């Protein structure tokens, strides 16, 4: 496999020759989250000149872009007279372009300046296709439809993919990607991503595919080196959603969204949800419950160490969000979606690809992640009171 590393500015103009002499490379793509990577290389003057704040790193694998995005820590430099009498080494930590979108929050009135926002306003979508909601949130908060000061350079909307089902969502002062994830999980479990195409960063949605019949990993097929498998009980089977309390009224709307199959298989687990809407006339309370149950589903976490073969390669035959099958040595076959794809490479040791297959929080600490997401929504709601 051939790997090329390029540095561009925020307008995607290449800044110099490809980076050479790198020793260790690690890059992880994540489903509906910013990816992350790092690379270590000699700190040659020509290299250090390119590693400037605001620049991006583009990782090209076999002629196709594997990951591209901002350098979050462009220069982690080290030198020692005992171990390195040369120019020293520098480690670059980078992300993909979803990270720049993650730096924005949802404005209730995105067409107005910050000083013009109104205290009791929400950005609300009712009975709207999930892809439309996600594209709109990105477009009006940091894309070409945003006010000039908030636009991300070269960011445009990709071709409409006709992905997802109708759902409802209200948001204010919430991280843009958190709102997008809620819409994606409640509106058909669709995916979203960025991709560099020429001098543009294209943001779009897609429908993950069921590749379990063709994308299979097993010892017998020679594409499975190792795995770690675990299954846990769901953290919620019944989302008990409450509408907003109305001053001077004793009437409050309550909606129950249940995963009866999970409750029958395991046991009933109730979770109270502040729905953030007065009632369910637009389906917003139901959507809040549906999203919560998607995040709380029985976690099947399967971390696999896979090897690309001629017959099955990451990025070509399966991608993030696709459903794949893994045959465990004791005979059980696990089918679930790809949450992350990790690429590791060294100068003389070749490459290794590891995929993480499993639940919503298979790649993160579920309790911490869920707490942060819940608090971010509650803070926005408190701002209206």
Tab-separated table of C-alpha atoms in Angstrom:
chain	number	residue	atom	x	y	z
A	1	UNK	CA	0.000	0.000	0.000
A	2	UNK	CA	1.277	3.488	-0.876
A	3	UNK	CA	0.735	6.365	1.540
A	4	UNK	CA	1.266	10.052	0.759
A	5	UNK	CA	0.976	12.912	3.271
A	6	UNK	CA	0.239	16.435	2.053
A	7	UNK	CA	-0.229	19.751	3.867
A	8	UNK	CA	-2.766	22.296	2.579
A	9	UNK	CA	-3.982	25.653	3.823
A	10	UNK	CA	-7.639	26.184	4.747
A	11	UNK	CA	-8.405	26.885	1.084
A	12	UNK	CA	-7.031	23.411	0.208
A	13	UNK	CA	-3.957	24.719	-1.618
A	14	UNK	CA	-0.999	22.316	-1.218
A	15	UNK	CA	1.800	24.043	0.699
A	16	UNK	CA	4.863	22.080	-0.384
A	17	UNK	CA	6.287	18.691	-1.211
A	18	UNK	CA	4.782	15.557	0.369
A	19	UNK	CA	6.013	14.877	3.903
A	20	UNK	CA	8.810	12.318	3.875
A	21	UNK	CA	10.637	10.229	6.422
A	22	UNK	CA	7.627	9.526	8.631
A	23	UNK	CA	7.967	6.538	10.941
A	24	UNK	CA	4.596	5.940	12.610
A	25	UNK	CA	1.106	6.732	11.356
A	26	UNK	CA	-2.228	6.139	13.078
A	27	UNK	CA	-5.559	7.348	11.640
A	28	UNK	CA	-9.075	6.397	12.760
A	29	UNK	CA	-12.253	7.136	10.832
A	30	UNK	CA	-15.429	7.268	12.959
A	31	UNK	CA	-19.112	6.919	12.112
A	32	UNK	CA	-20.888	10.288	12.488
A	33	UNK	CA	-17.998	11.683	14.528
A	34	UNK	CA	-14.741	13.468	13.674
A	35	UNK	CA	-11.866	11.114	12.968
A	36	UNK	CA	-8.462	11.433	14.621
A	37	UNK	CA	-4.900	10.700	13.613
A	38	UNK	CA	-1.224	11.249	14.369
A	39	UNK	CA	2.035	10.910	12.490
A	40	UNK	CA	5.659	11.162	13.639
A	41	UNK	CA	8.391	12.371	11.302
A	42	UNK	CA	11.803	14.083	11.265
A	43	UNK	CA	11.577	17.816	11.942
A	44	UNK	CA	13.271	18.920	8.741
A	45	UNK	CA	13.059	22.696	8.103
A	46	UNK	CA	10.967	22.099	4.960
A	47	UNK	CA	8.532	20.038	7.030
A	48	UNK	CA	8.308	22.479	9.950
A	49	UNK	CA	7.642	25.331	7.534
A	50	UNK	CA	4.430	23.613	6.418
A	51	UNK	CA	3.188	22.735	9.921
A	52	UNK	CA	1.485	26.062	10.563
A	53	UNK	CA	-1.678	26.819	12.579
A	54	UNK	CA	-4.796	26.617	10.420
A	55	UNK	CA	-3.286	24.222	7.892
A	56	UNK	CA	-4.689	20.766	7.125
A	57	UNK	CA	-3.174	17.323	6.648
A	58	UNK	CA	-4.314	15.103	3.794
A	59	UNK	CA	-3.637	11.352	4.061
A	60	UNK	CA	-3.708	9.682	0.653
A	61	UNK	CA	-3.764	5.875	0.529
A	62	UNK	CA	-3.364	4.152	-2.830
A	63	UNK	CA	-4.314	7.297	-4.711
A	64	UNK	CA	-7.512	7.984	-2.728
A	65	UNK	CA	-7.944	10.322	0.239
A	66	UNK	CA	-8.318	8.263	3.429
A	67	UNK	CA	-8.625	11.239	5.800
A	68	UNK	CA	-8.267	14.989	5.437
A	69	UNK	CA	-8.730	17.750	7.972
A	70	UNK	CA	-7.239	20.311	10.323
A	71	UNK	CA	-4.074	19.790	12.357
A	72	UNK	CA	-5.253	20.187	15.948
A	73	UNK	CA	-1.675	19.991	17.257
A	74	UNK	CA	0.640	20.749	14.334
A	75	UNK	CA	3.934	20.603	16.225
A	76	UNK	CA	4.654	18.328	19.167
A	77	UNK	CA	8.451	18.594	18.887
A	78	UNK	CA	11.151	16.743	20.788
A	79	UNK	CA	14.955	16.597	20.691
A	80	UNK	CA	17.595	15.124	22.978
A	81	UNK	CA	21.374	15.134	22.797
A	82	UNK	CA	21.370	11.558	24.107
A	83	UNK	CA	18.894	9.998	21.696
A	84	UNK	CA	18.687	12.336	18.728
A	85	UNK	CA	21.668	14.291	17.457
A	86	UNK	CA	19.846	15.259	14.275
A	87	UNK	CA	16.986	17.724	13.732
A	88	UNK	CA	14.653	16.080	16.266
A	89	UNK	CA	11.204	14.620	15.674
A	90	UNK	CA	7.774	16.155	15.437
A	91	UNK	CA	4.405	14.482	16.004
A	92	UNK	CA	1.400	15.949	14.229
A	93	UNK	CA	-2.098	15.331	15.606
A	94	UNK	CA	-4.874	15.867	13.086
A	95	UNK	CA	-8.579	15.243	12.536
A	96	UNK	CA	-10.946	15.109	9.594
A	97	UNK	CA	-13.039	18.042	8.402
A	98	UNK	CA	-15.997	17.110	10.610
A	99	UNK	CA	-13.894	18.600	13.426
A	100	UNK	CA	-14.310	22.126	12.050
A	101	UNK	CA	-18.080	21.628	11.924
A	102	UNK	CA	-17.962	20.320	15.504
A	103	UNK	CA	-16.657	23.726	16.576
A	104	UNK	CA	-20.028	25.364	15.834
A	105	UNK	CA	-23.260	25.424	17.828
A	106	UNK	CA	-26.842	25.662	16.608
A	107	UNK	CA	-28.159	29.221	16.605
A	108	UNK	CA	-31.938	29.560	17.031
A	109	UNK	CA	-31.986	32.252	14.339
A	110	UNK	CA	-28.927	31.525	12.181
A	111	UNK	CA	-29.677	34.302	9.687
A	112	UNK	CA	-29.211	36.933	12.412
A	113	UNK	CA	-26.054	38.132	14.121
A	114	UNK	CA	-25.392	36.853	17.647
A	115	UNK	CA	-26.571	40.113	19.202
A	116	UNK	CA	-29.893	39.747	17.374
A	117	UNK	CA	-30.851	36.330	18.802
A	118	UNK	CA	-34.089	36.177	20.806
A	119	UNK	CA	-34.180	34.496	24.194
A	120	UNK	CA	-37.224	32.279	23.678
A	121	UNK	CA	-36.565	31.048	20.128
A	122	UNK	CA	-35.769	27.479	19.041
A	123	UNK	CA	-34.665	26.129	15.665
A	124	UNK	CA	-37.445	23.624	15.041
A	125	UNK	CA	-38.092	21.014	12.365
A	126	UNK	CA	-41.388	19.096	12.219
A	127	UNK	CA	-42.139	16.024	10.083
A	128	UNK	CA	-38.962	16.657	8.097
A	129	UNK	CA	-36.635	14.205	6.379
A	130	UNK	CA	-33.560	13.495	8.556
A	131	UNK	CA	-31.117	14.240	5.729
A	132	UNK	CA	-32.823	17.594	5.122
A	133	UNK	CA	-32.528	18.479	8.822
A	134	UNK	CA	-28.834	17.563	8.965
A	135	UNK	CA	-27.921	19.381	5.750
A	136	UNK	CA	-29.868	22.453	6.841
A	137	UNK	CA	-28.189	22.600	10.260
A	138	UNK	CA	-24.729	22.418	8.733
A	139	UNK	CA	-25.537	24.811	5.893
A	140	UNK	CA	-27.012	27.566	8.039
A	141	UNK	CA	-24.521	27.337	10.908
A	142	UNK	CA	-21.195	26.924	9.114
A	143	UNK	CA	-21.816	26.224	5.426
A	144	UNK	CA	-22.401	28.530	2.462
A	145	UNK	CA	-25.817	29.494	3.890
A	146	UNK	CA	-24.355	30.788	7.173
A	147	UNK	CA	-23.577	34.417	7.908
A	148	UNK	CA	-20.156	35.267	6.495
A	149	UNK	CA	-18.255	35.232	9.787
A	150	UNK	CA	-19.340	31.632	10.526
A	151	UNK	CA	-18.626	30.023	7.145
A	152	UNK	CA	-15.975	27.318	6.935
A	153	UNK	CA	-13.705	27.958	3.927
A	154	UNK	CA	-14.419	25.707	0.929
A	155	UNK	CA	-17.268	23.864	2.703
A	156	UNK	CA	-20.230	23.059	0.425
A	157	UNK	CA	-23.137	20.632	0.509
A	158	UNK	CA	-22.688	17.340	-1.326
A	159	UNK	CA	-25.296	15.828	-3.655
A	160	UNK	CA	-28.597	14.908	-1.978
A	161	UNK	CA	-28.583	11.179	-1.182
A	162	UNK	CA	-32.315	10.761	-0.418
A	163	UNK	CA	-31.388	9.166	2.912
A	164	UNK	CA	-33.451	8.776	6.072
A	165	UNK	CA	-37.046	9.048	7.189
A	166	UNK	CA	-39.113	11.895	8.600
A	167	UNK	CA	-38.479	12.999	12.167
A	168	UNK	CA	-38.712	16.108	14.336
A	169	UNK	CA	-36.069	18.111	16.165
A	170	UNK	CA	-35.683	21.299	18.176
A	171	UNK	CA	-32.286	22.710	19.036
A	172	UNK	CA	-30.612	25.834	20.423
A	173	UNK	CA	-27.055	26.473	21.564
A	174	UNK	CA	-26.222	22.783	21.060
A	175	UNK	CA	-23.119	21.476	19.264
A	176	UNK	CA	-24.092	21.137	15.609
A	177	UNK	CA	-22.890	17.557	15.325
A	178	UNK	CA	-24.839	16.520	18.429
A	179	UNK	CA	-28.044	17.787	16.826
A	180	UNK	CA	-27.095	16.022	13.584
A	181	UNK	CA	-26.506	12.749	15.423
A	182	UNK	CA	-29.921	12.975	17.091
A	183	UNK	CA	-31.593	13.502	13.730
A	184	UNK	CA	-29.566	10.670	12.177
A	185	UNK	CA	-30.466	8.141	14.879
A	186	UNK	CA	-34.157	9.076	15.040
A	187	UNK	CA	-34.515	9.387	11.274
A	188	UNK	CA	-33.396	6.026	9.966
A	189	UNK	CA	-29.870	5.538	11.400
A	190	UNK	CA	-28.273	7.337	8.479
A	191	UNK	CA	-24.683	8.512	8.190
A	192	UNK	CA	-23.045	11.847	7.454
A	193	UNK	CA	-19.477	12.733	6.531
A	194	UNK	CA	-17.139	15.155	4.797
A	195	UNK	CA	-14.938	14.422	1.825
A	196	UNK	CA	-12.358	16.491	-0.009
A	197	UNK	CA	-13.109	16.793	-3.709
A	198	UNK	CA	-10.662	18.989	-5.580
A	199	UNK	CA	-10.736	22.389	-3.908
A	200	UNK	CA	-13.985	21.748	-2.025
A	201	UNK	CA	-14.916	20.086	1.262
A	202	UNK	CA	-18.234	18.379	0.619
A	203	UNK	CA	-20.613	17.565	3.474
A	204	UNK	CA	-23.335	15.030	2.835
A	205	UNK	CA	-25.448	12.187	4.146
A	206	UNK	CA	-25.694	8.577	3.048
A	207	UNK	CA	-27.614	5.378	3.742
A	208	UNK	CA	-25.338	2.690	5.236
A	209	UNK	CA	-25.615	-0.621	3.399
A	210	UNK	CA	-26.156	-4.155	4.647
A	211	UNK	CA	-22.924	-5.843	3.556
A	212	UNK	CA	-23.209	-8.771	5.974
A	213	UNK	CA	-23.556	-11.261	3.111
A	214	UNK	CA	-20.397	-10.108	1.338
A	215	UNK	CA	-18.296	-8.279	3.958
A	216	UNK	CA	-17.423	-11.172	6.255
A	217	UNK	CA	-14.460	-11.621	8.566
A	218	UNK	CA	-13.233	-14.971	9.869
A	219	UNK	CA	-10.067	-16.903	10.599
A	220	UNK	CA	-10.832	-19.216	7.698
A	221	UNK	CA	-11.039	-16.337	5.227
A	222	UNK	CA	-7.626	-15.105	6.364
A	223	UNK	CA	-8.804	-11.552	7.059
A	224	UNK	CA	-9.245	-11.771	10.841
A	225	UNK	CA	-6.191	-11.515	13.107
A	226	UNK	CA	-7.832	-10.950	16.490
A	227	UNK	CA	-10.968	-9.769	18.242
A	228	UNK	CA	-12.510	-8.769	21.537
A	229	UNK	CA	-16.233	-9.332	21.956
A	230	UNK	CA	-18.673	-8.292	24.677
A	231	UNK	CA	-22.440	-7.937	25.006
A	232	UNK	CA	-24.259	-5.960	27.701
A	233	UNK	CA	-27.820	-5.263	28.767
A	234	UNK	CA	-29.549	-2.164	27.337
A	235	UNK	CA	-29.413	0.963	29.479
A	236	UNK	CA	-33.027	1.730	28.525
A	237	UNK	CA	-35.893	-0.209	26.984
A	238	UNK	CA	-38.662	2.309	27.723
A	239	UNK	CA	-38.147	6.035	27.113
A	240	UNK	CA	-40.628	7.984	29.228
A	241	UNK	CA	-40.757	11.385	27.564
A	242	UNK	CA	-42.247	14.448	29.243
A	243	UNK	CA	-43.285	17.606	27.430
A	244	UNK	CA	-42.583	21.088	28.736
A	245	UNK	CA	-44.405	22.335	31.802
A	246	UNK	CA	-46.675	25.270	31.004
A	247	UNK	CA	-46.959	28.067	33.564
A	248	UNK	CA	-50.411	28.175	35.175
A	249	UNK	CA	-51.467	24.801	33.749
A	250	UNK	CA	-51.542	21.344	35.296
A	251	UNK	CA	-51.605	19.683	31.883
A	252	UNK	CA	-48.359	18.145	30.659
A	253	UNK	CA	-47.919	15.768	27.735
A	254	UNK	CA	-46.319	12.375	28.402
A	255	UNK	CA	-45.222	9.951	25.682
A	256	UNK	CA	-43.837	6.434	26.086
A	257	UNK	CA	-41.537	4.942	23.438
A	258	UNK	CA	-40.717	1.272	24.024
A	259	UNK	CA	-38.382	-1.366	22.638
A	260	UNK	CA	-40.575	-4.296	23.611
A	261	UNK	CA	-38.246	-6.809	21.992
A	262	UNK	CA	-35.283	-5.719	24.120
A	263	UNK	CA	-37.469	-5.651	27.250
A	264	UNK	CA	-38.664	-9.212	26.606
A	265	UNK	CA	-35.136	-10.458	25.930
A	266	UNK	CA	-33.543	-8.681	28.901
A	267	UNK	CA	-35.811	-6.769	31.324
A	268	UNK	CA	-37.624	-3.452	31.510
A	269	UNK	CA	-35.354	-0.434	32.021
A	270	UNK	CA	-37.033	2.980	32.212
A	271	UNK	CA	-35.370	6.257	31.285
A	272	UNK	CA	-36.935	9.680	31.871
A	273	UNK	CA	-36.460	12.139	29.010
A	274	UNK	CA	-37.138	15.878	29.001
A	275	UNK	CA	-38.585	16.075	25.500
A	276	UNK	CA	-38.102	19.793	24.974
A	277	UNK	CA	-41.490	20.412	23.315
A	278	UNK	CA	-44.920	21.392	24.640
A	279	UNK	CA	-46.659	18.365	23.092
A	280	UNK	CA	-46.226	15.606	20.514
A	281	UNK	CA	-48.322	17.203	17.780
A	282	UNK	CA	-45.251	17.360	15.538
A	283	UNK	CA	-43.787	14.059	16.723
A	284	UNK	CA	-40.905	15.744	18.530
A	285	UNK	CA	-41.429	13.931	21.836
A	286	UNK	CA	-41.617	10.591	20.054
A	287	UNK	CA	-38.424	11.426	18.147
A	288	UNK	CA	-36.638	12.237	21.436
A	289	UNK	CA	-37.628	8.833	22.807
A	290	UNK	CA	-36.632	7.018	19.625
A	291	UNK	CA	-33.210	8.678	19.612
A	292	UNK	CA	-32.645	7.801	23.262
A	293	UNK	CA	-33.507	4.136	22.718
A	294	UNK	CA	-31.126	3.994	19.742
A	295	UNK	CA	-28.303	5.225	21.985
A	296	UNK	CA	-29.348	2.866	24.806
A	297	UNK	CA	-29.642	-0.348	22.782
A	298	UNK	CA	-27.969	-3.472	24.142
A	299	UNK	CA	-24.296	-2.763	23.406
A	300	UNK	CA	-22.579	-5.405	21.319
A	301	UNK	CA	-18.980	-4.273	21.207
A	302	UNK	CA	-16.720	-6.100	18.811
A	303	UNK	CA	-13.199	-4.777	18.280
A	304	UNK	CA	-11.532	-6.677	15.476
A	305	UNK	CA	-8.069	-6.652	13.971
A	306	UNK	CA	-8.648	-7.210	10.282
A	307	UNK	CA	-6.418	-7.486	7.270
A	308	UNK	CA	-7.236	-6.114	3.860
A	309	UNK	CA	-7.271	-8.807	1.187
A	310	UNK	CA	-7.825	-8.666	-2.529
A	311	UNK	CA	-11.404	-9.751	-1.906
A	312	UNK	CA	-12.276	-7.406	0.970
A	313	UNK	CA	-10.865	-3.945	1.648
A	314	UNK	CA	-11.943	-1.141	3.956
A	315	UNK	CA	-13.175	1.873	2.036
A	316	UNK	CA	-13.683	-0.142	-1.140
A	317	UNK	CA	-15.943	-3.024	-0.071
A	318	UNK	CA	-17.359	-1.616	3.175
A	319	UNK	CA	-17.337	1.712	4.940
A	320	UNK	CA	-18.476	3.398	8.135
A	321	UNK	CA	-22.049	2.556	9.097
A	322	UNK	CA	-22.270	-0.518	6.879
A	323	UNK	CA	-23.472	-3.769	8.446
A	324	UNK	CA	-20.836	-6.524	8.327
A	325	UNK	CA	-20.506	-10.050	9.710
A	326	UNK	CA	-17.774	-11.450	11.944
A	327	UNK	CA	-17.463	-15.186	12.623
A	328	UNK	CA	-16.215	-15.797	16.167
A	329	UNK	CA	-13.926	-18.808	16.705
A	330	UNK	CA	-16.491	-20.646	18.869
A	331	UNK	CA	-19.082	-20.639	16.075
A	332	UNK	CA	-21.199	-17.556	16.792
A	333	UNK	CA	-21.577	-15.016	13.997
A	334	UNK	CA	-22.063	-11.372	14.979
A	335	UNK	CA	-23.690	-8.930	12.578
A	336	UNK	CA	-23.566	-5.209	13.328
A	337	UNK	CA	-22.437	-1.891	11.885
A	338	UNK	CA	-18.913	-0.550	11.446
A	339	UNK	CA	-18.338	2.249	13.971
A	340	UNK	CA	-14.667	2.960	13.299
A	341	UNK	CA	-11.878	1.980	10.930
A	342	UNK	CA	-8.300	2.395	12.146
A	343	UNK	CA	-5.270	2.504	9.877
A	344	UNK	CA	-1.821	1.982	11.386
A	345	UNK	CA	1.375	2.068	9.375
A	346	UNK	CA	5.102	2.197	10.027
A	347	UNK	CA	7.973	3.023	7.740
A	348	UNK	CA	9.213	-0.551	7.465
A	349	UNK	CA	6.451	-2.633	8.986
A	350	UNK	CA	3.599	-2.301	6.523
A	351	UNK	CA	-0.025	-1.577	7.428
A	352	UNK	CA	-2.718	-2.942	9.692
A	353	UNK	CA	-6.430	-2.140	9.517
A	354	UNK	CA	-8.665	-2.602	12.581
A	355	UNK	CA	-12.437	-2.204	12.512
A	356	UNK	CA	-14.716	-1.613	15.491
A	357	UNK	CA	-18.149	-3.129	15.051
A	358	UNK	CA	-20.993	-2.656	17.512
A	359	UNK	CA	-23.291	-0.248	19.302
A	360	UNK	CA	-23.643	3.546	19.350
A	361	UNK	CA	-20.895	3.927	21.952
A	362	UNK	CA	-18.685	1.031	20.922
A	363	UNK	CA	-15.687	3.332	20.508
A	364	UNK	CA	-16.226	5.557	23.540
A	365	UNK	CA	-17.197	5.543	27.211
A	366	UNK	CA	-21.017	5.269	26.977
A	367	UNK	CA	-21.821	6.840	30.350
A	368	UNK	CA	-19.588	9.873	29.812
A	369	UNK	CA	-20.689	10.406	26.210
A	370	UNK	CA	-24.374	10.143	27.067
A	371	UNK	CA	-23.987	12.516	30.049
A	372	UNK	CA	-22.274	15.185	27.941
A	373	UNK	CA	-24.922	14.945	25.209
A	374	UNK	CA	-27.773	15.109	27.689
A	375	UNK	CA	-26.303	18.088	29.533
A	376	UNK	CA	-25.708	20.014	26.311
A	377	UNK	CA	-29.398	19.715	25.424
A	378	UNK	CA	-30.563	20.610	28.937
A	379	UNK	CA	-28.410	23.743	29.020
A	380	UNK	CA	-30.108	24.964	25.855
A	381	UNK	CA	-33.536	24.366	27.362
A	382	UNK	CA	-32.678	26.168	30.573
A	383	UNK	CA	-31.716	29.223	28.537
A	384	UNK	CA	-35.379	29.662	27.552
A	385	UNK	CA	-36.649	29.865	31.129
